CSV table of C-alpha atoms and ligand atoms in Angstrom, one decimal:
chain,number,residue,atom,x,y,z
K,260,MET,CA,-52.1,64.4,-12.7
K,261,SER,CA,-51.3,62.1,-9.8
K,262,ASP,CA,-53.3,62.1,-6.3
K,263,ALA,CA,-50.9,63.4,-3.6
K,264,ALA,CA,-50.5,66.6,-6.2
K,265,VAL,CA,-54.6,67.3,-5.9
K,266,ALA,CA,-56.0,68.9,-2.3
K,267,TYR,CA,-56.4,66.4,0.4
K,268,PRO,CA,-59.9,66.7,0.7
K,269,ILE,CA,-59.6,66.5,4.6
K,270,ASP,CA,-62.8,67.8,5.4
K,271,ARG,CA,-65.0,65.5,3.3
K,272,ILE,CA,-62.9,62.3,4.9
K,273,ARG,CA,-63.1,63.1,8.0
K,274,SER,CA,-67.3,63.7,7.7
K,275,ASP,CA,-67.4,60.1,6.0
K,276,PHE,CA,-66.2,59.0,10.1
K,277,PRO,CA,-69.0,59.2,11.9
K,278,ILE,CA,-66.9,58.7,15.2
K,279,LEU,CA,-64.7,62.0,14.3
K,280,SER,CA,-67.6,64.0,15.8
K,281,GLU,CA,-67.6,62.5,18.5
K,282,THR,CA,-66.8,64.3,22.1
K,283,VAL,CA,-65.3,62.4,25.0
K,284,ARG,CA,-65.6,64.6,27.7
K,285,GLY,CA,-66.8,67.1,26.1
K,286,LYS,CA,-63.7,67.8,24.1
K,287,PRO,CA,-63.6,66.9,20.4
K,288,LEU,CA,-62.3,63.1,20.1
K,289,VAL,CA,-58.7,63.1,19.0
K,290,TYR,CA,-58.2,59.5,17.8
K,291,LEU,CA,-54.0,58.6,17.5
K,292,ASP,CA,-54.5,55.4,18.2
K,293,ASN,CA,-55.3,53.9,14.5
K,294,GLY,CA,-52.3,51.3,15.1
K,295,ALA,CA,-54.0,49.7,17.5
K,296,SER,CA,-57.5,49.9,15.4
K,297,ALA,CA,-58.9,52.4,12.6
K,298,GLN,CA,-62.3,54.0,13.0
K,299,LYS,CA,-64.6,52.7,10.0
K,300,PRO,CA,-65.8,54.4,7.2
K,301,ARG,CA,-69.6,55.4,7.1
K,302,ALA,CA,-69.4,53.1,3.5
K,303,VAL,CA,-67.9,49.6,6.3
K,304,ILE,CA,-70.8,50.3,8.9
K,305,ASP,CA,-73.5,50.7,6.2
K,306,ARG,CA,-72.5,47.6,4.3
K,307,ILE,CA,-72.3,45.9,7.0
K,308,SER,CA,-76.3,46.9,7.8
K,309,LYS,CA,-76.9,46.5,4.3
K,310,THR,CA,-76.3,42.9,3.9
K,311,TYR,CA,-77.7,41.7,7.4
K,312,GLU,CA,-81.0,44.2,6.0
K,313,THR,CA,-81.2,42.5,2.4
K,314,GLU,CA,-78.6,39.8,1.9
K,315,TYR,CA,-77.5,38.1,4.6
K,316,ALA,CA,-77.4,34.3,4.4
K,317,ASN,CA,-75.4,31.5,5.6
K,318,VAL,CA,-73.0,31.6,2.1
K,319,HIS,CA,-71.3,28.0,-0.3
K,320,ARG,CA,-74.1,25.7,1.0
K,321,GLY,CA,-77.2,27.0,0.5
K,322,VAL,CA,-79.6,26.7,-3.1
K,323,HIS,CA,-81.4,29.2,-2.3
K,324,TYR,CA,-81.5,32.8,-3.4
K,325,MET,CA,-80.1,34.5,0.1
K,326,SER,CA,-77.5,31.4,0.2
K,327,GLN,CA,-76.8,32.4,-3.3
K,328,LYS,CA,-76.7,36.6,-3.0
K,329,ALA,CA,-74.7,36.2,0.1
K,330,THR,CA,-72.2,34.0,-1.7
K,331,ASP,CA,-71.7,36.3,-4.4
K,332,ALA,CA,-71.2,39.1,-2.6
K,333,MET,CA,-68.5,37.0,-0.2
K,334,GLU,CA,-67.0,35.9,-3.2
K,335,ALA,CA,-66.7,39.2,-5.1
K,336,ALA,CA,-65.4,40.7,-2.0
K,337,ARG,CA,-62.6,38.1,-2.4
K,338,LEU,CA,-61.6,39.3,-6.0
K,339,ARG,CA,-61.4,42.3,-4.4
K,340,VAL,CA,-59.1,41.8,-1.9
K,341,LYS,CA,-57.3,39.7,-5.1
K,342,THR,CA,-56.3,42.8,-7.1
K,343,PHE,CA,-56.0,44.9,-3.4
K,344,LEU,CA,-52.9,43.0,-2.7
K,345,ASN,CA,-52.2,41.9,-6.3
K,346,ALA,CA,-52.7,38.1,-6.3
K,347,ALA,CA,-52.3,35.7,-9.2
K,348,SER,CA,-55.4,34.5,-7.8
K,349,GLU,CA,-58.1,34.6,-5.3
K,350,ARG,CA,-57.7,30.9,-4.2
K,351,GLU,CA,-54.5,32.5,-3.1
K,352,CYS,CA,-56.3,34.3,-0.2
K,353,ILE,CA,-57.7,33.3,2.7
K,354,PHE,CA,-60.1,34.7,5.2
K,355,VAL,CA,-58.8,34.5,8.6
K,356,ARG,CA,-59.8,35.9,11.9
K,357,GLY,CA,-57.3,38.4,11.6
K,358,ALA,CA,-52.9,38.8,11.2
K,359,THR,CA,-52.8,36.7,14.1
K,360,GLU,CA,-54.9,33.5,12.7
K,361,GLY,CA,-53.5,33.7,9.6
K,362,ILE,CA,-49.4,33.7,10.7
K,363,ASN,CA,-51.0,30.7,13.2
K,364,LEU,CA,-51.6,28.8,10.4
K,365,VAL,CA,-49.2,29.3,8.8
K,366,ALA,CA,-46.7,28.1,11.4
K,367,ALA,CA,-48.9,25.7,12.1
K,368,SER,CA,-49.8,24.1,8.9
K,369,TRP,CA,-46.7,25.0,6.6
K,370,GLY,CA,-44.5,24.8,9.5
K,371,ARG,CA,-45.7,21.2,11.3
K,372,ALA,CA,-44.9,20.1,7.2
K,373,ASN,CA,-42.0,21.8,6.5
K,374,LEU,CA,-40.0,22.1,9.8
K,375,LYS,CA,-37.6,19.5,11.4
K,376,ALA,CA,-34.8,19.1,14.3
K,377,GLY,CA,-32.2,22.3,13.4
K,378,ASP,CA,-34.3,24.3,11.1
K,379,GLU,CA,-34.2,27.4,11.2
K,380,VAL,CA,-37.1,30.5,11.0
K,381,VAL,CA,-35.4,34.0,11.3
K,382,LEU,CA,-37.6,36.6,13.0
K,383,SER,CA,-36.8,40.5,13.8
K,384,VAL,CA,-36.5,42.2,17.1
K,385,LEU,CA,-39.0,43.9,15.7
K,386,GLU,CA,-41.3,41.5,15.6
K,387,HIS,CA,-45.2,41.5,17.5
K,388,HIS,CA,-45.5,39.4,19.4
K,389,SER,CA,-48.5,37.9,16.5
K,390,ASN,CA,-45.1,37.2,15.2
K,391,ILE,CA,-43.3,35.5,17.7
K,392,VAL,CA,-45.2,33.9,19.2
K,393,PRO,CA,-46.2,31.3,16.8
K,394,TRP,CA,-43.3,30.6,15.8
K,395,GLN,CA,-42.0,29.5,19.0
K,396,MET,CA,-44.6,26.8,19.5
K,397,VAL,CA,-43.8,25.0,16.5
K,398,ALA,CA,-40.0,25.9,17.7
K,399,GLU,CA,-41.0,23.8,20.1
K,400,GLN,CA,-43.0,21.1,18.8
K,401,THR,CA,-40.3,20.7,15.9
K,402,GLY,CA,-36.5,21.3,17.8
K,403,ALA,CA,-36.2,24.4,14.6
K,404,VAL,CA,-34.4,27.2,16.2
K,405,ILE,CA,-35.6,30.6,16.1
K,406,LYS,CA,-32.9,33.5,15.5
K,407,VAL,CA,-33.4,37.3,15.6
K,408,VAL,CA,-32.1,40.0,13.5
K,409,PRO,CA,-31.0,42.6,15.0
K,410,ILE,CA,-32.1,46.8,14.8
K,411,ASP,CA,-30.2,49.2,15.5
K,412,ASP,CA,-30.5,52.3,17.8
K,413,ASP,CA,-33.1,54.3,15.5
K,414,GLY,CA,-35.1,51.3,15.2
K,415,ARG,CA,-33.9,50.2,11.8
K,416,PHE,CA,-33.5,46.5,10.9
K,417,LEU,CA,-29.9,45.7,9.8
K,418,LEU,CA,-30.0,44.2,6.5
K,419,ASP,CA,-26.2,42.8,6.3
K,420,GLU,CA,-26.6,41.4,10.1
K,421,TYR,CA,-30.1,39.7,8.8
K,422,GLU,CA,-27.6,38.2,5.7
K,423,LYS,CA,-25.2,36.6,8.3
K,424,LEU,CA,-28.1,34.9,9.8
K,425,LEU,CA,-29.0,33.0,6.3
K,426,SER,CA,-27.6,29.7,5.3
K,427,PRO,CA,-28.6,26.5,4.4
K,428,ARG,CA,-30.8,25.4,7.3
K,429,THR,CA,-33.0,28.9,7.3
K,430,LYS,CA,-36.5,27.3,6.1
K,431,MET,CA,-38.4,30.9,7.0
K,432,VAL,CA,-37.6,34.0,7.2
K,433,ALA,CA,-41.0,35.5,9.0
K,434,VAL,CA,-40.4,39.7,8.9
K,435,THR,CA,-42.7,42.6,9.6
K,436,HIS,CA,-43.4,45.4,7.0
K,437,VAL,CA,-43.9,47.8,9.3
K,438,SER,CA,-43.0,47.5,12.6
K,439,ASN,CA,-46.7,48.7,15.4
K,440,ALA,CA,-43.8,49.7,17.9
K,441,LEU,CA,-41.6,52.3,16.3
K,442,GLY,CA,-43.4,52.8,12.9
K,443,THR,CA,-39.7,51.5,11.5
K,444,ILE,CA,-40.6,50.7,7.2
K,445,VAL,CA,-38.7,47.1,6.6
K,446,PRO,CA,-37.2,47.2,3.0
K,447,VAL,CA,-38.9,44.2,2.8
K,448,ARG,CA,-38.4,43.3,-1.0
K,449,GLU,CA,-34.5,43.0,0.0
K,450,VAL,CA,-35.6,40.8,3.1
K,451,ILE,CA,-37.6,38.3,0.2
K,452,ARG,CA,-34.8,38.4,-2.7
K,453,LEU,CA,-32.1,37.3,0.2
K,454,ALA,CA,-34.2,34.9,1.7
K,455,HIS,CA,-35.0,32.9,-1.9
K,456,ALA,CA,-31.8,33.1,-2.5
K,457,HIS,CA,-31.2,30.7,0.3
K,458,GLY,CA,-34.4,28.8,-0.3
K,459,ALA,CA,-36.2,29.9,2.2
K,460,ALA,CA,-40.2,31.2,2.1
K,461,VAL,CA,-41.0,34.5,3.7
K,462,LEU,CA,-43.7,35.8,5.4
K,463,ILE,CA,-44.6,39.2,5.6
K,464,ASP,CA,-46.6,40.5,8.7
K,465,GLY,CA,-48.4,43.1,6.4
K,466,CYS,CA,-50.6,44.8,9.6
K,467,GLN,CA,-49.1,48.1,10.4
K,468,ALA,CA,-48.4,48.2,6.7
K,469,ALA,CA,-51.7,47.2,5.3
K,470,PRO,CA,-53.2,51.4,5.9
K,471,HIS,CA,-50.3,53.0,4.9
K,472,LEU,CA,-48.3,51.4,1.9
K,473,ARG,CA,-49.8,50.6,-1.7
K,474,ILE,CA,-48.6,46.3,-1.6
K,475,ASP,CA,-48.3,44.1,-4.2
K,476,VAL,CA,-47.2,40.1,-3.3
K,477,ARG,CA,-46.6,40.4,-7.0
K,478,GLU,CA,-43.7,42.4,-7.3
K,479,LEU,CA,-42.8,41.4,-3.3
K,480,ASP,CA,-42.6,38.0,-4.7
K,481,ALA,CA,-43.9,37.4,-1.6
K,482,ASP,CA,-44.9,33.7,-0.2
K,483,PHE,CA,-47.3,34.8,2.4
K,484,TYR,CA,-48.2,38.4,3.5
K,485,VAL,CA,-51.1,39.0,6.3
K,486,PHE,CA,-52.9,42.0,7.5
K,487,SER,CA,-56.5,42.8,9.7
K,488,GLY,CA,-59.2,44.2,8.2
K,489,HIS,CA,-60.0,46.3,11.2
K,490,LYS,CA,-56.3,48.4,11.0
K,491,LEU,CA,-58.0,49.1,7.3
K,492,TYR,CA,-60.9,50.5,8.1
K,493,GLY,CA,-63.1,47.2,8.0
K,494,PRO,CA,-64.7,45.8,10.3
K,495,SER,CA,-62.8,43.6,13.3
K,496,GLY,CA,-62.8,39.3,12.9
K,497,ILE,CA,-61.6,39.6,10.1
K,498,GLY,CA,-58.2,39.4,7.5
K,499,VAL,CA,-56.3,37.9,5.0
K,500,LEU,CA,-53.4,35.6,4.4
K,501,TYR,CA,-52.2,35.3,1.6
K,502,GLY,CA,-50.5,32.7,0.1
K,503,ARG,CA,-48.8,31.4,-2.8
K,504,GLU,CA,-50.6,28.6,-4.4
K,505,SER,CA,-48.5,26.0,-4.8
K,506,LEU,CA,-47.1,26.5,-1.1
K,507,LEU,CA,-50.9,26.4,-0.2
K,508,LYS,CA,-51.7,23.4,-2.0
K,509,ALA,CA,-49.1,21.2,-0.6
K,510,MET,CA,-49.9,22.6,2.7
K,511,PRO,CA,-52.7,20.7,5.1
K,512,PRO,CA,-55.1,21.8,6.7
K,513,TYR,CA,-55.4,24.1,9.6
K,514,GLN,CA,-58.2,23.4,11.3
K,515,GLY,CA,-61.4,20.9,10.2
K,516,GLY,CA,-64.7,21.5,10.2
K,517,GLY,CA,-67.6,22.4,7.4
K,518,GLU,CA,-66.8,24.1,4.3
K,519,MET,CA,-63.0,22.9,3.9
K,520,ILE,CA,-64.2,19.6,3.2
K,521,ASP,CA,-64.9,17.2,0.1
K,522,ARG,CA,-66.2,14.4,1.1
K,523,VAL,CA,-66.6,12.9,4.7
K,524,THR,CA,-66.9,9.6,6.1
K,525,PHE,CA,-65.6,8.0,9.2
K,526,GLU,CA,-62.9,6.2,7.0
K,527,LYS,CA,-61.2,8.8,5.1
K,528,THR,CA,-62.0,12.7,4.3
K,529,THR,CA,-61.1,14.5,1.5
K,530,TYR,CA,-60.5,18.3,1.4
K,531,ALA,CA,-61.7,21.3,-0.8
K,532,ASP,CA,-59.6,22.7,-3.2
K,533,LEU,CA,-58.3,26.0,-2.4
K,534,PRO,CA,-59.2,28.6,-0.4
K,535,PHE,CA,-61.9,26.7,1.2
K,536,LYS,CA,-59.6,24.0,2.5
K,537,PHE,CA,-58.4,26.8,4.7
K,538,GLU,CA,-61.8,27.9,5.9
K,539,ALA,CA,-63.0,26.1,8.3
K,540,GLY,CA,-66.6,27.0,10.1
K,541,THR,CA,-68.6,29.3,8.5
K,542,PRO,CA,-67.3,32.3,8.4
K,543,HIS,CA,-67.6,36.0,9.0
K,544,ILE,CA,-69.8,36.7,6.2
K,545,ALA,CA,-70.5,40.9,7.3
K,546,GLY,CA,-66.8,41.0,8.2
K,547,ILE,CA,-66.0,39.6,4.7
K,548,ILE,CA,-68.3,42.0,2.2
K,549,ALA,CA,-67.4,44.7,4.2
K,550,LEU,CA,-64.3,44.2,4.2
K,551,GLY,CA,-63.8,44.9,0.4
K,552,SER,CA,-66.4,47.7,1.1
K,553,ALA,CA,-63.3,49.1,3.6
K,554,ILE,CA,-60.7,48.8,0.4
K,555,ASP,CA,-62.9,50.4,-1.8
K,556,TYR,CA,-63.0,53.5,0.0
K,557,VAL,CA,-59.0,53.4,1.5
K,558,GLU,CA,-58.3,52.8,-2.9
K,559,GLY,CA,-60.7,56.0,-3.7
K,560,ILE,CA,-58.5,57.8,-1.8
K,561,GLY,CA,-56.0,56.4,-2.6
K,562,PHE,CA,-52.4,55.1,-1.2
K,563,GLU,CA,-50.6,58.1,-3.4
K,564,ALA,CA,-52.1,60.9,-1.5
K,565,ILE,CA,-52.6,59.1,2.1
K,566,ALA,CA,-49.5,58.6,2.0
K,567,ALA,CA,-48.5,62.1,1.5
K,568,HIS,CA,-50.5,62.9,3.7
K,569,GLU,CA,-49.3,60.9,6.7
K,570,HIS,CA,-46.2,61.9,5.6
K,571,ASP,CA,-46.7,65.0,6.6
K,572,LEU,CA,-49.0,64.6,10.0
K,573,LEU,CA,-45.9,62.6,11.1
K,574,ALA,CA,-43.3,64.6,9.4
K,575,TYR,CA,-44.6,68.0,11.6
K,576,ALA,CA,-45.4,65.9,15.3
K,577,THR,CA,-41.7,64.5,15.1
K,578,GLU,CA,-40.6,68.1,14.5
K,579,ARG,CA,-42.9,69.8,17.2
K,580,LEU,CA,-42.4,66.9,19.7
K,581,ALA,CA,-38.4,67.4,18.8
K,582,GLY,CA,-38.3,70.7,20.1
K,583,ILE,CA,-39.3,70.0,23.3
K,584,ASN,CA,-37.1,69.2,26.0
K,585,SER,CA,-38.3,65.6,28.1
K,586,VAL,CA,-39.6,63.9,25.2
K,587,ARG,CA,-37.5,61.8,24.0
K,588,ILE,CA,-38.8,59.8,20.6
K,589,VAL,CA,-37.8,56.2,20.2
K,590,GLY,CA,-37.8,55.0,16.7
K,591,THR,CA,-36.0,57.4,14.5
K,592,ALA,CA,-35.7,55.7,11.2
K,593,PRO,CA,-35.6,57.3,8.1
K,594,GLU,CA,-38.1,55.3,6.5
K,595,LYS,CA,-41.3,55.4,8.5
K,596,ALA,CA,-44.4,55.1,8.3
K,597,ALA,CA,-46.9,57.0,10.7
K,598,ILE,CA,-46.0,55.9,14.4
K,599,LEU,CA,-44.6,57.8,16.4
K,600,SER,CA,-43.2,56.0,19.9
K,601,PHE,CA,-42.1,58.7,22.8
K,602,ASN,CA,-41.1,58.9,26.5
K,603,ILE,CA,-41.5,62.1,29.0
K,604,ARG,CA,-39.1,62.3,31.2
K,605,ASP,CA,-39.7,60.6,34.6
K,606,VAL,CA,-43.7,59.9,33.2
K,607,HIS,CA,-44.7,57.0,33.5
K,608,PRO,CA,-46.3,56.8,29.6
K,609,HIS,CA,-49.8,55.2,31.7
K,610,ASP,CA,-50.1,58.5,33.5
K,611,VAL,CA,-49.4,59.9,30.2
K,612,GLY,CA,-51.6,58.7,28.3
K,613,THR,CA,-54.4,59.0,31.3
K,614,ILE,CA,-53.9,63.3,31.6
K,615,LEU,CA,-54.3,63.3,27.4
K,616,ASP,CA,-57.5,61.0,27.7
K,617,TYR,CA,-59.0,63.5,30.0
K,618,ASP,CA,-58.6,66.3,26.8
K,619,GLY,CA,-59.8,63.6,24.8
K,620,ILE,CA,-57.1,62.3,23.0
K,621,ALA,CA,-56.6,58.6,22.6
K,622,VAL,CA,-53.4,57.2,22.4
K,623,ARG,CA,-51.9,53.7,22.9
K,624,THR,CA,-49.3,53.4,26.2
K,625,GLY,CA,-47.8,50.0,27.1
K,626,HIS,CA,-45.2,47.7,25.5
K,627,HIS,CA,-47.3,47.4,21.8
K,628,CYS,CA,-46.9,43.3,22.3
K,629,ALA,CA,-43.3,44.3,21.3
K,630,GLN,CA,-41.9,43.4,24.3
K,631,PRO,CA,-38.5,42.6,22.0
K,632,VAL,CA,-38.4,45.8,21.0
K,633,MET,CA,-38.7,47.4,24.2
K,634,ASP,CA,-35.8,45.6,25.9
K,635,ARG,CA,-34.7,46.6,23.5
K,636,PHE,CA,-34.3,50.0,24.6
K,637,ASP,CA,-34.0,49.3,27.9
K,638,LEU,CA,-37.8,50.5,28.0
K,639,PRO,CA,-40.5,49.5,29.9
K,640,ALA,CA,-43.3,50.7,27.6
K,641,THR,CA,-43.6,53.8,25.1
K,642,VAL,CA,-46.8,56.4,24.8
K,643,ARG,CA,-47.8,56.2,21.0
K,644,ALA,CA,-49.8,58.1,18.4
K,645,SER,CA,-50.0,56.6,15.4
K,646,PHE,CA,-51.8,58.2,12.7
K,647,GLY,CA,-54.3,57.5,10.2
K,648,LEU,CA,-55.4,58.5,7.0
K,649,TYR,CA,-58.4,61.1,9.1
K,650,ASN,CA,-55.8,62.9,10.9
K,651,THR,CA,-55.2,66.2,10.7
K,652,ARG,CA,-52.4,68.9,12.1
K,653,ALA,CA,-54.6,70.4,14.6
K,654,GLU,CA,-54.3,67.1,16.2
K,655,VAL,CA,-50.8,67.3,15.9
K,656,ASP,CA,-51.3,70.1,17.8
K,657,ALA,CA,-54.4,69.2,20.5
K,658,LEU,CA,-51.7,66.5,21.0
K,659,VAL,CA,-48.3,68.7,22.0
K,660,ALA,CA,-50.6,70.8,24.1
K,661,GLY,CA,-51.9,68.3,26.1
K,662,ILE,CA,-47.8,66.6,26.5
K,663,GLN,CA,-46.7,70.5,27.7
K,664,ARG,CA,-49.9,70.3,30.3
K,665,VAL,CA,-48.3,66.3,31.1
K,666,GLN,CA,-44.9,68.2,32.1
K,667,GLU,CA,-46.2,71.4,33.9
K,668,MET,CA,-48.2,68.6,36.4
K,669,PHE,CA,-44.7,66.7,37.0
K,670,ALA,CA,-42.9,69.9,36.8
P,592,PLP,C1,-47.7,44.4,12.6
P,592,PLP,C2,-48.5,43.6,13.6
P,592,PLP,N1,-48.5,42.6,14.1
P,592,PLP,C3,-49.7,41.6,14.0
P,592,PLP,C4,-50.2,42.4,14.8
P,592,PLP,C5,-51.8,41.2,15.0
P,592,PLP,O1,-53.3,41.9,14.6
P,592,PLP,P1,-54.4,40.9,15.0
P,592,PLP,O2,-54.8,41.2,16.5
P,592,PLP,O3,-55.8,41.9,14.1
P,592,PLP,O4,-54.2,40.1,14.7
P,592,PLP,C6,-50.7,43.4,14.7
P,592,PLP,C7,-51.5,44.5,15.8
P,592,PLP,O5,-51.6,45.4,16.7
P,592,PLP,C8,-49.7,44.1,14.9
P,592,PLP,O6,-49.4,45.4,15.0
């Protein structure tokens, strides 16, 4: 039997997240800001404590027991990441601070080594600023040119237009897997296939995909794939850059310092092998170990079950919000993850967010670090409800009741 066919254990899941029983001004917390950061299950919180209480020391360079115990736990987490992504080797899994650092690493290291004046980097309108600015910086340094794939009025990534942008000048395609502002799922497999047919490398920003979709970097044939731990129910300050080994091997280090060297003299320094070549300095040891627990937790529920649950929430929320006259949903692509952006006529999104907060409902308002998306729809901002594996239809009802109160206040 598929795991989606088994009843989704929502009560047990909610009880795994201590913060969900908190109240906000006497009202139950309704947490719908998972796109910004997800809450943490007890297993992750406990793993952080356990690390500091029983297995903490600096990693890799100690001969003593505790250092080896911490190193073993950290490297076990790397193996966990490897299976999570279906990477060919743990050498392809680099620990970084988050998706932003992963993209900066690739733009700086791969970009400076491989881009020259006139080369093209293809991005899309859907990108988070973290997948725009690092490429602009390297374009400025190298003379490379940025091309942008447009989206349609539903927020769909336009594959035809994308294909027209590809040419022998295209050296890198860097696109999001799921739009954080609209929820659009980008057909990244096809994006990668077409890029490779033109000889370009591909980076996928998987920040908003990792909590919702099963990721298989080998099936996708991705060259680089990044995600952040904190959106995947893990700690903040830790993330992963997956890179194809042959590419990572050829890339120069990003930062210099401890951990990433083989031998240092004032005359010449040689670098450590992968993955350590890209992990300068003491890493976020407890964060890495607890990221392994977050992956265990999410996979314990199963992506099929999570996707079915979140799809139900998204469909239900879309239907209920579409039934409210003054609400305009922004982002109506047929393939979406559980993100719902909307506006209420004549009410600024920040006012909507503030009024919802009086009822304990946490949504995000603003440009969501995706100003080109806002510009595409000629909007300064939207309200964004983003659902996670612990949200419920009752919470969607609370959101709808909150929106109705906003409407009444501004009528
Ligand atoms: C699609 C996308 N890319 C990149 C980022 C940046 O992630 P982080 O701030 O964890 O580095 C985010 C965060 O919201 C995101 O949604």
